[in-house]
mmCIF file of C-alpha atoms and ligand atoms in Angstrom:
data_model
loop_
_atom_site.group_PDB
_atom_site.id
_atom_site.type_symbol
_atom_site.label_atom_id
_atom_site.label_comp_id
_atom_site.label_asym_id
_atom_site.label_seq_id
_atom_site.Cartn_x
_atom_site.Cartn_y
_atom_site.Cartn_z
ATOM 1 C CA MET X 599 24.746 13.335 -8.292
ATOM 2 C CA GLN X 600 27.038 15.391 -11.208
ATOM 3 C CA SER X 601 26.573 17.788 -12.794
ATOM 4 C CA ASP X 602 27.752 21.061 -15.040
ATOM 5 C CA SER X 603 23.624 22.490 -14.028
ATOM 6 C CA GLN X 604 23.065 23.387 -11.201
ATOM 7 C CA ILE X 605 20.035 21.374 -9.556
ATOM 8 C CA ASN X 606 17.245 23.966 -8.547
ATOM 9 C CA ARG X 607 15.189 22.919 -6.137
ATOM 10 C CA PRO X 608 11.648 24.940 -6.136
ATOM 11 C CA THR X 609 10.529 24.678 -2.127
ATOM 12 C CA ILE X 610 9.705 28.022 -0.660
ATOM 13 C CA THR X 611 12.657 28.515 2.215
ATOM 14 C CA THR X 612 10.843 30.748 5.334
ATOM 15 C CA ASN X 613 8.526 29.626 7.621
ATOM 16 C CA GLU X 614 8.370 33.153 8.859
ATOM 17 C CA VAL X 615 5.182 33.440 7.127
ATOM 18 C CA VAL X 616 2.365 30.388 6.252
ATOM 19 C CA ARG X 617 0.016 30.740 3.098
ATOM 20 C CA PRO X 618 -3.541 29.947 4.739
ATOM 21 C CA THR X 619 -3.625 27.038 1.965
ATOM 22 C CA LEU X 620 -1.795 24.063 4.056
ATOM 23 C CA VAL X 621 -1.865 20.512 4.192
ATOM 24 C CA GLU X 622 -3.489 18.749 7.956
ATOM 25 C CA VAL X 623 -1.160 16.334 8.552
ATOM 26 C CA ASP X 624 -3.184 14.316 11.375
ATOM 27 C CA LEU X 625 -0.056 12.817 13.045
ATOM 28 C CA SER X 626 -2.321 10.731 15.902
ATOM 29 C CA ARG X 627 -4.102 9.569 12.783
ATOM 30 C CA LEU X 628 -1.372 8.073 10.820
ATOM 31 C CA ALA X 629 -0.259 6.684 14.068
ATOM 32 C CA ASP X 630 -3.671 4.759 14.205
ATOM 33 C CA ASN X 631 -3.624 3.088 10.625
ATOM 34 C CA TYR X 632 -0.432 2.496 11.102
ATOM 35 C CA ARG X 633 -1.393 0.209 14.244
ATOM 36 C CA ALA X 634 -4.064 -1.074 12.533
ATOM 37 C CA ILE X 635 -1.985 -2.548 9.184
ATOM 38 C CA GLN X 636 -0.025 -4.226 11.379
ATOM 39 C CA GLU X 637 -2.561 -6.365 13.923
ATOM 40 C CA LYS X 638 -4.089 -7.132 10.845
ATOM 41 C CA VAL X 639 -0.403 -8.752 8.830
ATOM 42 C CA ALA X 640 0.821 -10.429 11.646
ATOM 43 C CA PRO X 641 3.357 -11.874 12.337
ATOM 44 C CA ALA X 642 4.778 -10.413 9.691
ATOM 45 C CA LEU X 643 6.711 -6.872 9.413
ATOM 46 C CA MET X 644 6.023 -3.571 8.663
ATOM 47 C CA MET X 645 7.221 -1.657 5.522
ATOM 48 C CA PRO X 646 5.748 1.982 5.918
ATOM 49 C CA VAL X 647 6.053 2.782 1.569
ATOM 50 C CA LEU X 648 7.626 6.802 2.486
ATOM 51 C CA LYS X 649 8.080 8.103 -1.511
ATOM 52 C CA ALA X 650 6.488 10.749 -3.720
ATOM 53 C CA ASN X 651 6.763 13.251 -0.113
ATOM 54 C CA ALA X 652 5.482 10.157 1.817
ATOM 55 C CA TYR X 653 2.094 10.443 -0.951
ATOM 56 C CA GLY X 654 1.833 14.533 -0.116
ATOM 57 C CA HIS X 655 2.366 14.088 3.628
ATOM 58 C CA GLY X 656 6.163 15.265 3.721
ATOM 59 C CA LEU X 657 9.604 12.935 3.597
ATOM 60 C CA VAL X 658 10.608 13.874 7.101
ATOM 61 C CA ASP X 659 7.783 13.907 9.901
ATOM 62 C CA VAL X 660 7.121 10.873 7.980
ATOM 63 C CA GLY X 661 10.064 8.891 8.323
ATOM 64 C CA HIS X 662 10.039 9.909 11.875
ATOM 65 C CA LEU X 663 6.847 8.554 12.624
ATOM 66 C CA MET X 664 7.800 5.810 11.351
ATOM 67 C CA GLU X 665 10.922 5.457 13.113
ATOM 68 C CA SER X 666 8.687 5.900 16.339
ATOM 69 C CA LEU X 667 6.431 4.263 15.795
ATOM 70 C CA GLY X 668 9.156 1.068 15.987
ATOM 71 C CA ALA X 669 9.122 0.504 11.762
ATOM 72 C CA ASP X 670 11.018 -3.085 10.432
ATOM 73 C CA TYR X 671 12.026 -1.014 7.218
ATOM 74 C CA ILE X 672 11.390 2.108 5.659
ATOM 75 C CA GLY X 673 10.030 1.621 1.367
ATOM 76 C CA VAL X 674 10.933 4.512 -0.962
ATOM 77 C CA ALA X 675 11.176 5.327 -4.652
ATOM 78 C CA VAL X 676 14.339 6.975 -5.363
ATOM 79 C CA LEU X 677 17.554 6.750 -3.763
ATOM 80 C CA GLU X 678 17.400 10.959 -2.977
ATOM 81 C CA GLU X 679 14.768 9.800 -0.988
ATOM 82 C CA GLY X 680 16.325 7.864 1.379
ATOM 83 C CA ILE X 681 19.478 9.809 1.428
ATOM 84 C CA LEU X 682 16.856 12.561 2.460
ATOM 85 C CA LEU X 683 15.748 10.816 5.189
ATOM 86 C CA ARG X 684 19.692 9.734 6.256
ATOM 87 C CA GLU X 685 20.519 13.743 6.480
ATOM 88 C CA GLN X 686 17.180 13.346 8.802
ATOM 89 C CA GLY X 687 18.467 11.796 10.610
ATOM 90 C CA ILE X 688 16.662 8.526 10.426
ATOM 91 C CA GLN X 689 17.966 4.689 11.537
ATOM 92 C CA THR X 690 15.780 2.160 10.495
ATOM 93 C CA PRO X 691 16.566 0.785 8.137
ATOM 94 C CA ILE X 692 15.726 1.717 3.938
ATOM 95 C CA LEU X 693 15.178 0.257 0.478
ATOM 96 C CA VAL X 694 15.253 2.343 -2.719
ATOM 97 C CA LEU X 695 12.474 0.421 -4.420
ATOM 98 C CA GLY X 696 13.392 1.950 -7.703
ATOM 99 C CA GLY X 697 15.292 1.350 -10.711
ATOM 100 C CA ILE X 698 19.246 1.733 -10.127
ATOM 101 C CA PHE X 699 21.820 3.383 -11.657
ATOM 102 C CA GLY X 700 25.455 1.556 -12.243
ATOM 103 C CA ASN X 701 26.688 4.830 -10.308
ATOM 104 C CA GLN X 702 24.131 5.665 -7.798
ATOM 105 C CA VAL X 703 25.345 2.564 -6.500
ATOM 106 C CA PRO X 704 28.352 4.312 -3.874
ATOM 107 C CA PHE X 705 25.890 6.244 -2.765
ATOM 108 C CA PHE X 706 23.785 3.415 -1.462
ATOM 109 C CA LEU X 707 26.736 2.435 0.389
ATOM 110 C CA LYS X 708 27.733 5.489 1.853
ATOM 111 C CA TYR X 709 24.279 6.341 2.506
ATOM 112 C CA ASP X 710 23.338 2.672 4.406
ATOM 113 C CA LEU X 711 20.410 2.069 1.830
ATOM 114 C CA THR X 712 19.229 -1.411 0.522
ATOM 115 C CA ILE X 713 19.040 -1.688 -3.395
ATOM 116 C CA THR X 714 17.254 -3.316 -5.926
ATOM 117 C CA ALA X 715 18.647 -5.302 -7.911
ATOM 118 C CA SER X 716 16.764 -5.751 -11.048
ATOM 119 C CA SER X 717 18.428 -7.727 -13.111
ATOM 120 C CA ILE X 718 21.465 -10.093 -13.191
ATOM 121 C CA GLU X 719 23.950 -7.423 -14.305
ATOM 122 C CA LYS X 720 22.960 -5.035 -11.603
ATOM 123 C CA LEU X 721 23.943 -7.307 -9.441
ATOM 124 C CA TRP X 722 26.859 -7.910 -11.071
ATOM 125 C CA GLN X 723 27.351 -4.404 -10.499
ATOM 126 C CA ILE X 724 26.704 -4.157 -7.575
ATOM 127 C CA GLU X 725 28.745 -6.971 -6.319
ATOM 128 C CA GLU X 726 31.945 -4.713 -8.780
ATOM 129 C CA ILE X 727 31.100 -1.561 -6.585
ATOM 130 C CA SER X 728 31.709 -3.195 -2.599
ATOM 131 C CA GLU X 729 33.930 -4.725 -3.488
ATOM 132 C CA GLN X 730 36.073 -1.650 -5.131
ATOM 133 C CA LEU X 731 35.100 -0.032 -1.938
ATOM 134 C CA ASP X 732 36.097 -2.821 0.505
ATOM 135 C CA LEU X 733 32.125 -2.058 1.440
ATOM 136 C CA LYS X 734 28.785 -5.288 1.371
ATOM 137 C CA ALA X 735 25.732 -4.044 0.518
ATOM 138 C CA LYS X 736 21.874 -4.744 0.871
ATOM 139 C CA VAL X 737 19.995 -7.011 -1.213
ATOM 140 C CA HIS X 738 17.086 -6.943 -2.237
ATOM 141 C CA LEU X 739 16.351 -8.520 -5.734
ATOM 142 C CA LYS X 740 13.408 -7.895 -8.088
ATOM 143 C CA ILE X 741 10.577 -10.409 -9.585
ATOM 144 C CA ASP X 742 9.124 -9.928 -12.162
ATOM 145 C CA THR X 743 5.846 -11.813 -12.092
ATOM 146 C CA GLY X 744 3.373 -10.203 -14.061
ATOM 147 C CA MET X 745 3.759 -6.142 -13.902
ATOM 148 C CA GLU X 746 6.658 -5.539 -16.588
ATOM 149 C CA ARG X 747 8.531 -2.617 -14.885
ATOM 150 C CA ILE X 748 11.775 -4.134 -13.624
ATOM 151 C CA GLY X 749 12.721 -7.051 -12.166
ATOM 152 C CA VAL X 750 13.858 -10.183 -13.435
ATOM 153 C CA HIS X 751 10.811 -13.202 -15.646
ATOM 154 C CA TYR X 752 10.113 -15.708 -13.088
ATOM 155 C CA TYR X 753 10.414 -17.374 -15.389
ATOM 156 C CA ASN X 754 13.855 -17.012 -15.609
ATOM 157 C CA ALA X 755 14.601 -16.224 -12.140
ATOM 158 C CA GLU X 756 16.828 -19.193 -11.997
ATOM 159 C CA GLU X 757 19.827 -17.789 -12.672
ATOM 160 C CA LEU X 758 19.605 -14.312 -10.295
ATOM 161 C CA LEU X 759 19.327 -16.478 -7.552
ATOM 162 C CA GLU X 760 21.940 -18.917 -8.147
ATOM 163 C CA ALA X 761 23.976 -15.835 -8.866
ATOM 164 C CA SER X 762 23.223 -14.285 -5.793
ATOM 165 C CA VAL X 763 23.650 -17.070 -3.127
ATOM 166 C CA THR X 764 27.539 -16.629 -4.691
ATOM 167 C CA CYS X 765 28.555 -13.196 -4.555
ATOM 168 C CA LYS X 766 30.267 -12.776 -1.259
ATOM 169 C CA HIS X 767 29.902 -8.559 -0.864
ATOM 170 C CA LEU X 768 26.357 -8.794 -1.081
ATOM 171 C CA ASP X 769 23.915 -9.333 2.093
ATOM 172 C CA VAL X 770 21.609 -10.628 -0.126
ATOM 173 C CA GLU X 771 18.470 -10.036 2.691
ATOM 174 C CA GLY X 772 16.001 -9.405 0.646
ATOM 175 C CA ILE X 773 13.311 -10.912 -2.615
ATOM 176 C CA PHE X 774 10.028 -9.342 -3.484
ATOM 177 C CA SER X 775 7.780 -8.726 -5.845
ATOM 178 C CA HIS X 776 4.940 -6.212 -7.606
ATOM 179 C CA PHE X 777 1.431 -7.142 -7.878
ATOM 180 C CA ALA X 778 -0.586 -5.220 -10.884
ATOM 181 C CA ASN X 779 -4.135 -5.724 -10.037
ATOM 182 C CA SER X 780 -4.953 -6.873 -6.134
ATOM 183 C CA ASP X 781 -7.168 -3.604 -5.056
ATOM 184 C CA ALA X 782 -10.076 -5.213 -7.612
ATOM 185 C CA ALA X 783 -12.453 -7.747 -7.596
ATOM 186 C CA ASP X 784 -11.119 -9.613 -9.836
ATOM 187 C CA LEU X 785 -7.956 -11.088 -7.831
ATOM 188 C CA ARG X 786 -7.568 -13.916 -10.714
ATOM 189 C CA HIS X 787 -4.534 -12.261 -12.328
ATOM 190 C CA ALA X 788 -2.536 -10.829 -7.493
ATOM 191 C CA ARG X 789 -3.161 -14.608 -7.433
ATOM 192 C CA LEU X 790 -1.752 -16.138 -10.743
ATOM 193 C CA GLN X 791 1.265 -13.430 -9.395
ATOM 194 C CA ILE X 792 1.480 -15.232 -6.027
ATOM 195 C CA GLU X 793 1.715 -18.438 -7.944
ATOM 196 C CA ARG X 794 4.152 -17.672 -10.227
ATOM 197 C CA PHE X 795 7.038 -15.594 -6.355
ATOM 198 C CA GLU X 796 5.526 -19.208 -4.977
ATOM 199 C CA GLU X 797 7.258 -21.454 -8.089
ATOM 200 C CA VAL X 798 10.207 -18.546 -8.255
ATOM 201 C CA LEU X 799 10.647 -19.105 -3.794
ATOM 202 C CA SER X 800 10.624 -22.835 -4.816
ATOM 203 C CA PHE X 801 14.628 -22.473 -6.203
ATOM 204 C CA TYR X 802 16.008 -22.329 -2.194
ATOM 205 C CA GLU X 803 13.831 -25.337 -1.100
ATOM 206 C CA LYS X 804 15.109 -27.888 -3.713
ATOM 207 C CA HIS X 805 18.490 -26.823 -3.531
ATOM 208 C CA ASP X 806 18.726 -27.191 0.188
ATOM 209 C CA LEU X 807 19.454 -23.060 -0.207
ATOM 210 C CA GLN X 808 17.816 -20.914 3.369
ATOM 211 C CA PRO X 809 15.690 -18.605 1.674
ATOM 212 C CA PRO X 810 16.009 -14.197 1.877
ATOM 213 C CA ARG X 811 14.810 -13.807 5.404
ATOM 214 C CA MET X 812 12.642 -11.196 3.285
ATOM 215 C CA ARG X 813 10.311 -12.185 1.064
ATOM 216 C CA HIS X 814 7.766 -9.742 0.370
ATOM 217 C CA MET X 815 4.588 -9.408 -2.256
ATOM 218 C CA ALA X 816 2.112 -7.181 -0.773
ATOM 219 C CA ASN X 817 0.785 -3.372 -1.351
ATOM 220 C CA SER X 818 -2.638 -2.118 -0.208
ATOM 221 C CA GLY X 819 -4.616 -3.510 -2.260
ATOM 222 C CA ALA X 820 -3.081 -6.500 -1.574
ATOM 223 C CA ILE X 821 -2.774 -6.473 2.148
ATOM 224 C CA LEU X 822 -6.599 -5.635 2.010
ATOM 225 C CA GLN X 823 -7.894 -8.773 0.209
ATOM 226 C CA LEU X 824 -4.524 -11.490 -0.384
ATOM 227 C CA PRO X 825 -3.474 -12.486 2.792
ATOM 228 C CA GLU X 826 -1.735 -14.743 1.776
ATOM 229 C CA ALA X 827 0.460 -12.676 0.201
ATOM 230 C CA ASN X 828 2.292 -11.858 3.841
ATOM 231 C CA TYR X 829 5.054 -13.152 3.656
ATOM 232 C CA ASP X 830 7.572 -12.068 5.823
ATOM 233 C CA ILE X 831 6.872 -8.314 5.694
ATOM 234 C CA VAL X 832 4.260 -5.806 4.319
ATOM 235 C CA ARG X 833 4.492 -2.402 1.432
ATOM 236 C CA PRO X 834 1.742 -0.619 3.048
ATOM 237 C CA GLY X 835 0.923 2.947 1.321
ATOM 238 C CA LEU X 836 -2.094 4.477 0.697
ATOM 239 C CA VAL X 837 -3.550 2.249 3.315
ATOM 240 C CA LEU X 838 -1.188 3.578 6.143
ATOM 241 C CA TYR X 839 -2.015 7.122 4.555
ATOM 242 C CA GLY X 840 -5.906 6.100 5.385
ATOM 243 C CA VAL X 841 -7.091 6.194 1.851
ATOM 244 C CA TYR X 842 -8.234 3.242 -0.147
ATOM 245 C CA PRO X 843 -6.182 1.865 -3.085
ATOM 246 C CA SER X 844 -10.334 1.683 -4.796
ATOM 247 C CA PRO X 845 -14.380 1.192 -5.214
ATOM 248 C CA GLU X 846 -13.523 -2.210 -5.750
ATOM 249 C CA SER X 847 -11.136 -3.279 -2.611
ATOM 250 C CA SER X 848 -12.685 -4.649 0.058
ATOM 251 C CA ARG X 849 -12.116 -2.949 3.611
ATOM 252 C CA THR X 850 -10.786 -5.189 5.871
ATOM 253 C CA ILE X 851 -9.128 -2.383 7.177
ATOM 254 C CA ASP X 852 -10.619 -0.036 9.256
ATOM 255 C CA VAL X 853 -8.905 2.956 8.528
ATOM 256 C CA SER X 854 -8.945 6.842 8.068
ATOM 257 C CA PRO X 855 -7.579 9.556 6.077
ATOM 258 C CA ALA X 856 -4.085 11.303 8.269
ATOM 259 C CA LEU X 857 -4.390 14.410 5.657
ATOM 260 C CA SER X 858 -6.240 17.673 5.486
ATOM 261 C CA TRP X 859 -5.736 21.016 2.222
ATOM 262 C CA LYS X 860 -7.731 23.327 4.125
ATOM 263 C CA SER X 861 -7.839 27.171 2.575
ATOM 264 C CA ARG X 862 -10.055 30.306 3.729
ATOM 265 C CA VAL X 863 -12.126 32.771 2.271
ATOM 266 C CA VAL X 864 -9.248 35.618 0.861
ATOM 267 C CA TYR X 865 -12.521 36.904 -0.843
ATOM 268 C CA PHE X 866 -16.550 38.139 -1.543
ATOM 269 C CA LYS X 867 -18.801 39.750 -3.848
ATOM 270 C CA VAL X 868 -21.753 39.731 -5.504
ATOM 271 C CA ILE X 869 -21.930 38.109 -9.074
ATOM 272 C CA LYS X 870 -24.028 39.755 -11.401
ATOM 273 C CA PRO X 871 -26.022 38.147 -13.988
ATOM 274 C CA GLY X 872 -23.894 38.459 -17.175
ATOM 275 C CA HIS X 873 -20.372 38.836 -15.820
ATOM 276 C CA PRO X 874 -18.557 34.838 -16.478
ATOM 277 C CA VAL X 875 -16.132 34.020 -13.925
ATOM 278 C CA GLY X 876 -12.207 33.561 -14.837
ATOM 279 C CA TYR X 877 -10.088 32.357 -17.740
ATOM 280 C CA GLY X 878 -11.861 32.088 -21.154
ATOM 281 C CA SER X 879 -15.632 32.874 -19.373
ATOM 282 C CA THR X 880 -16.852 29.252 -19.033
ATOM 283 C CA TRP X 881 -19.522 29.946 -16.358
ATOM 284 C CA GLU X 882 -22.347 32.098 -16.052
ATOM 285 C CA THR X 883 -25.419 33.018 -13.513
ATOM 286 C CA ASP X 884 -28.727 33.395 -14.797
ATOM 287 C CA HIS X 885 -29.536 34.786 -10.775
ATOM 288 C CA PHE X 886 -27.693 36.949 -8.407
ATOM 289 C CA VAL X 887 -25.250 35.046 -6.430
ATOM 290 C CA ARG X 888 -22.289 35.265 -3.252
ATOM 291 C CA ALA X 889 -18.889 34.224 -4.794
ATOM 292 C CA VAL X 890 -16.503 33.774 -2.623
ATOM 293 C CA THR X 891 -12.078 33.802 -3.695
ATOM 294 C CA ILE X 892 -9.903 30.911 -2.381
ATOM 295 C CA PRO X 893 -6.677 31.381 -2.777
ATOM 296 C CA VAL X 894 -5.091 28.232 -3.857
ATOM 297 C CA GLY X 895 -5.515 26.514 -7.733
ATOM 298 C CA TYR X 896 -3.486 24.042 -10.025
ATOM 299 C CA GLY X 897 -0.450 25.845 -9.723
ATOM 300 C CA ASP X 898 -0.706 23.855 -5.673
ATOM 301 C CA GLY X 899 -1.983 20.638 -7.062
ATOM 302 C CA TYR X 900 -4.783 20.967 -7.696
ATOM 303 C CA PHE X 901 -6.178 19.878 -10.504
ATOM 304 C CA ARG X 902 -7.183 22.291 -13.671
ATOM 305 C CA ALA X 903 -9.384 18.999 -15.164
ATOM 306 C CA MET X 904 -11.677 19.303 -11.531
ATOM 307 C CA SER X 905 -12.974 22.806 -13.378
ATOM 308 C CA HIS X 906 -16.585 22.589 -13.923
ATOM 309 C CA LYS X 907 -17.411 19.785 -11.362
ATOM 310 C CA ALA X 908 -14.590 20.319 -6.865
ATOM 311 C CA GLN X 909 -16.592 21.631 -4.896
ATOM 312 C CA VAL X 910 -15.251 22.766 -1.068
ATOM 313 C CA VAL X 911 -17.054 22.961 2.121
ATOM 314 C CA ILE X 912 -17.420 25.630 3.938
ATOM 315 C CA ARG X 913 -19.457 26.725 7.124
ATOM 316 C CA GLY X 914 -20.304 22.925 7.038
ATOM 317 C CA LYS X 915 -21.710 22.693 4.205
ATOM 318 C CA ARG X 916 -20.046 21.836 0.800
ATOM 319 C CA TYR X 917 -20.303 24.702 -1.914
ATOM 320 C CA PRO X 918 -19.175 24.552 -6.407
ATOM 321 C CA VAL X 919 -16.128 25.513 -7.672
ATOM 322 C CA VAL X 920 -17.092 28.147 -10.747
ATOM 323 C CA GLY X 921 -15.804 29.321 -13.739
ATOM 324 C CA ARG X 922 -11.449 27.692 -14.881
ATOM 325 C CA ILE X 923 -9.598 26.533 -12.257
ATOM 326 C CA SER X 924 -6.656 29.252 -12.441
ATOM 327 C CA MET X 925 -3.386 28.496 -11.181
ATOM 328 C CA ASP X 926 -3.933 30.468 -7.882
ATOM 329 C CA GLN X 927 -7.086 30.794 -6.805
ATOM 330 C CA ILE X 928 -10.489 29.187 -7.243
ATOM 331 C CA VAL X 929 -13.706 30.238 -6.872
ATOM 332 C CA VAL X 930 -16.763 29.272 -5.111
ATOM 333 C CA ASN X 931 -20.695 30.219 -5.697
ATOM 334 C CA ILE X 932 -22.577 30.483 -2.700
ATOM 335 C CA GLU X 933 -25.491 30.934 -3.661
ATOM 336 C CA TRP X 934 -27.123 33.123 -1.066
ATOM 337 C CA ASP X 935 -25.469 31.628 2.097
ATOM 338 C CA SER X 936 -23.172 33.526 4.832
ATOM 339 C CA ALA X 937 -18.859 33.230 4.212
ATOM 340 C CA TYR X 938 -17.578 35.828 4.792
ATOM 341 C CA ASN X 939 -13.136 36.327 4.579
ATOM 342 C CA ASP X 940 -10.752 34.430 6.786
ATOM 343 C CA ASP X 941 -13.814 31.362 7.321
ATOM 344 C CA GLU X 942 -12.410 28.216 6.384
ATOM 345 C CA VAL X 943 -12.112 25.790 3.409
ATOM 346 C CA LEU X 944 -11.861 22.790 3.122
ATOM 347 C CA LEU X 945 -10.640 21.168 -0.218
ATOM 348 C CA ILE X 946 -9.709 17.966 1.299
ATOM 349 C CA GLY X 947 -10.848 16.497 5.357
ATOM 350 C CA GLU X 948 -13.953 17.054 6.992
ATOM 351 C CA MET X 949 -16.002 19.841 8.703
ATOM 352 C CA ASP X 950 -19.587 19.004 10.750
ATOM 353 C CA ASP X 951 -21.553 15.898 9.267
ATOM 354 C CA GLU X 952 -19.704 16.832 5.257
ATOM 355 C CA SER X 953 -16.344 16.126 3.812
ATOM 356 C CA VAL X 954 -14.343 16.322 0.561
ATOM 357 C CA THR X 955 -11.688 13.664 0.432
ATOM 358 C CA ALA X 956 -9.138 12.060 -2.407
ATOM 359 C CA GLU X 957 -11.114 9.547 -4.001
ATOM 360 C CA ASP X 958 -13.405 13.073 -4.897
ATOM 361 C CA LEU X 959 -11.071 14.768 -5.559
ATOM 362 C CA ALA X 960 -9.568 12.017 -8.264
ATOM 363 C CA GLU X 961 -14.077 10.780 -9.536
ATOM 364 C CA TRP X 962 -13.679 14.690 -10.544
ATOM 365 C CA ALA X 963 -10.433 14.549 -12.459
ATOM 366 C CA GLY X 964 -10.488 11.354 -13.611
ATOM 367 C CA THR X 965 -8.300 10.676 -11.654
ATOM 368 C CA ILE X 966 -6.600 7.498 -8.940
ATOM 369 C CA PRO X 967 -6.515 9.599 -5.085
ATOM 370 C CA TYR X 968 -2.269 7.495 -5.003
ATOM 371 C CA GLU X 969 -1.558 11.306 -8.468
ATOM 372 C CA ILE X 970 -4.540 13.579 -5.911
ATOM 373 C CA LEU X 971 -2.563 13.120 -2.898
ATOM 374 C CA THR X 972 1.495 13.420 -4.576
ATOM 375 C CA ASN X 973 0.056 16.157 -6.516
ATOM 376 C CA ILE X 974 0.287 18.583 -3.589
ATOM 377 C CA ASN X 975 3.610 20.993 -4.147
ATOM 378 C CA THR X 976 6.018 22.688 -1.787
ATOM 379 C CA ARG X 977 4.382 24.959 -1.656
ATOM 380 C CA VAL X 978 1.165 23.881 0.225
ATOM 381 C CA PRO X 979 3.718 24.128 3.797
ATOM 382 C CA ARG X 980 2.913 20.721 5.427
ATOM 383 C CA VAL X 981 1.823 20.858 9.442
ATOM 384 C CA TYR X 982 1.427 17.875 11.822
ATOM 385 C CA VAL X 983 -1.417 17.884 14.294
ATOM 386 C CA ARG X 984 -2.031 15.337 16.502
ATOM 387 C CA SER X 985 -5.748 14.959 17.431
HETATM 388 C C1 LIG H 509 3.817 1.844 -4.393
HETATM 389 C C2 LIG H 509 4.346 0.598 -3.725
HETATM 390 C C3 LIG H 509 3.718 -0.003 -2.914
HETATM 391 C C4 LIG H 509 3.058 1.105 -2.417
HETATM 392 O O1 LIG H 509 1.763 0.400 -2.747
HETATM 393 P P1 LIG H 509 0.491 1.085 -2.576
HETATM 394 O O2 LIG H 509 -0.627 0.586 -3.208
HETATM 395 O O3 LIG H 509 0.878 2.371 -2.304
HETATM 396 O O4 LIG H 509 0.578 0.793 -0.988
HETATM 397 C C5 LIG H 509 4.164 -0.834 -2.800
HETATM 398 N N1 LIG H 509 5.898 -1.845 -2.757
HETATM 399 C C6 LIG H 509 5.948 -1.123 -3.752
HETATM 400 C C7 LIG H 509 7.220 -1.662 -5.161
HETATM 401 C C8 LIG H 509 6.072 0.293 -4.211
HETATM 402 O O5 LIG H 509 5.694 1.179 -5.619
#
């Protein structure tokens, strides 16, 4: 945490000027999604995952909402996300799901954050530092059952479990694994991962020991498709925000998107044939068209890769973005329809019977909805509403 160089956090600091380009988060929908998942997985507990600025929805506000809904745990990816939640007064237990560095352990203890122990060396390190500070670290053991990212391989896990039982300065309250393919149509690999996790857990029964009270494995895909993987607590991410993790995964829970991305028309003009639009002059019209300019671009996370594919909704109708997407502006062809300065523009959201979804943007950008949502950056203000 200490460094000679300054840490620069590129956030807009004023609350006074709100850009017309903003993200609107519907807290009622988020709460409805939470309850729908909870109902489906009960009696399993809930660990909503709030990493990457709560999938773009705003870490602190979503954190407060989850606490008010009685979330049993909160999952984040990195230490700083946990510290921010604590500094904002969140008291719900928080598990940092990612790998840790030894010098971070005192911060976990200071902020009462739960540590992922992903190897036996790290387990000993946490034990040693906890002993020195005369504190008890909360730990969840991470087992790799088929992701090859972090965690002890399932076929080597016995040593870690044995060691964890002997650590006197640790509260080993959880053991978990993570799916690589739970949102797929073909669930064979996911089922193999469950079998491997079961094999690891059988250690406790074999040695007549109580397993940690929180065994967990289920992300969105598994919550939707593999109820046998609910165990004691589930870790919903994307589905909590109302988006399904893949086109193939079955939609066994009814959720709706909590996030809308909106802007307004900042400029109106008529474009003549022979006058191409934008950098590289990649698009031009062969007849007179009306066009509007919208103050959003790849500098906000509206990916340039969507150029010549993206559409927006104005006055309840979809129109194409033309020319290349710039850093801060896009141009929309409305043909011979009407639109006026200040008219609302939907980049993601619903208007009348028309909608644009994070899945649509993902398709245009050649990526997944996760990346679309987590890339709407801090220049875009978040506004919270209750429908
Ligand atoms: C991100 C993450 C989740 C949530 O995944 P979704 O697919 O968004 O539900 C759960 N567990 C871990 C370990 C994660 O990193």
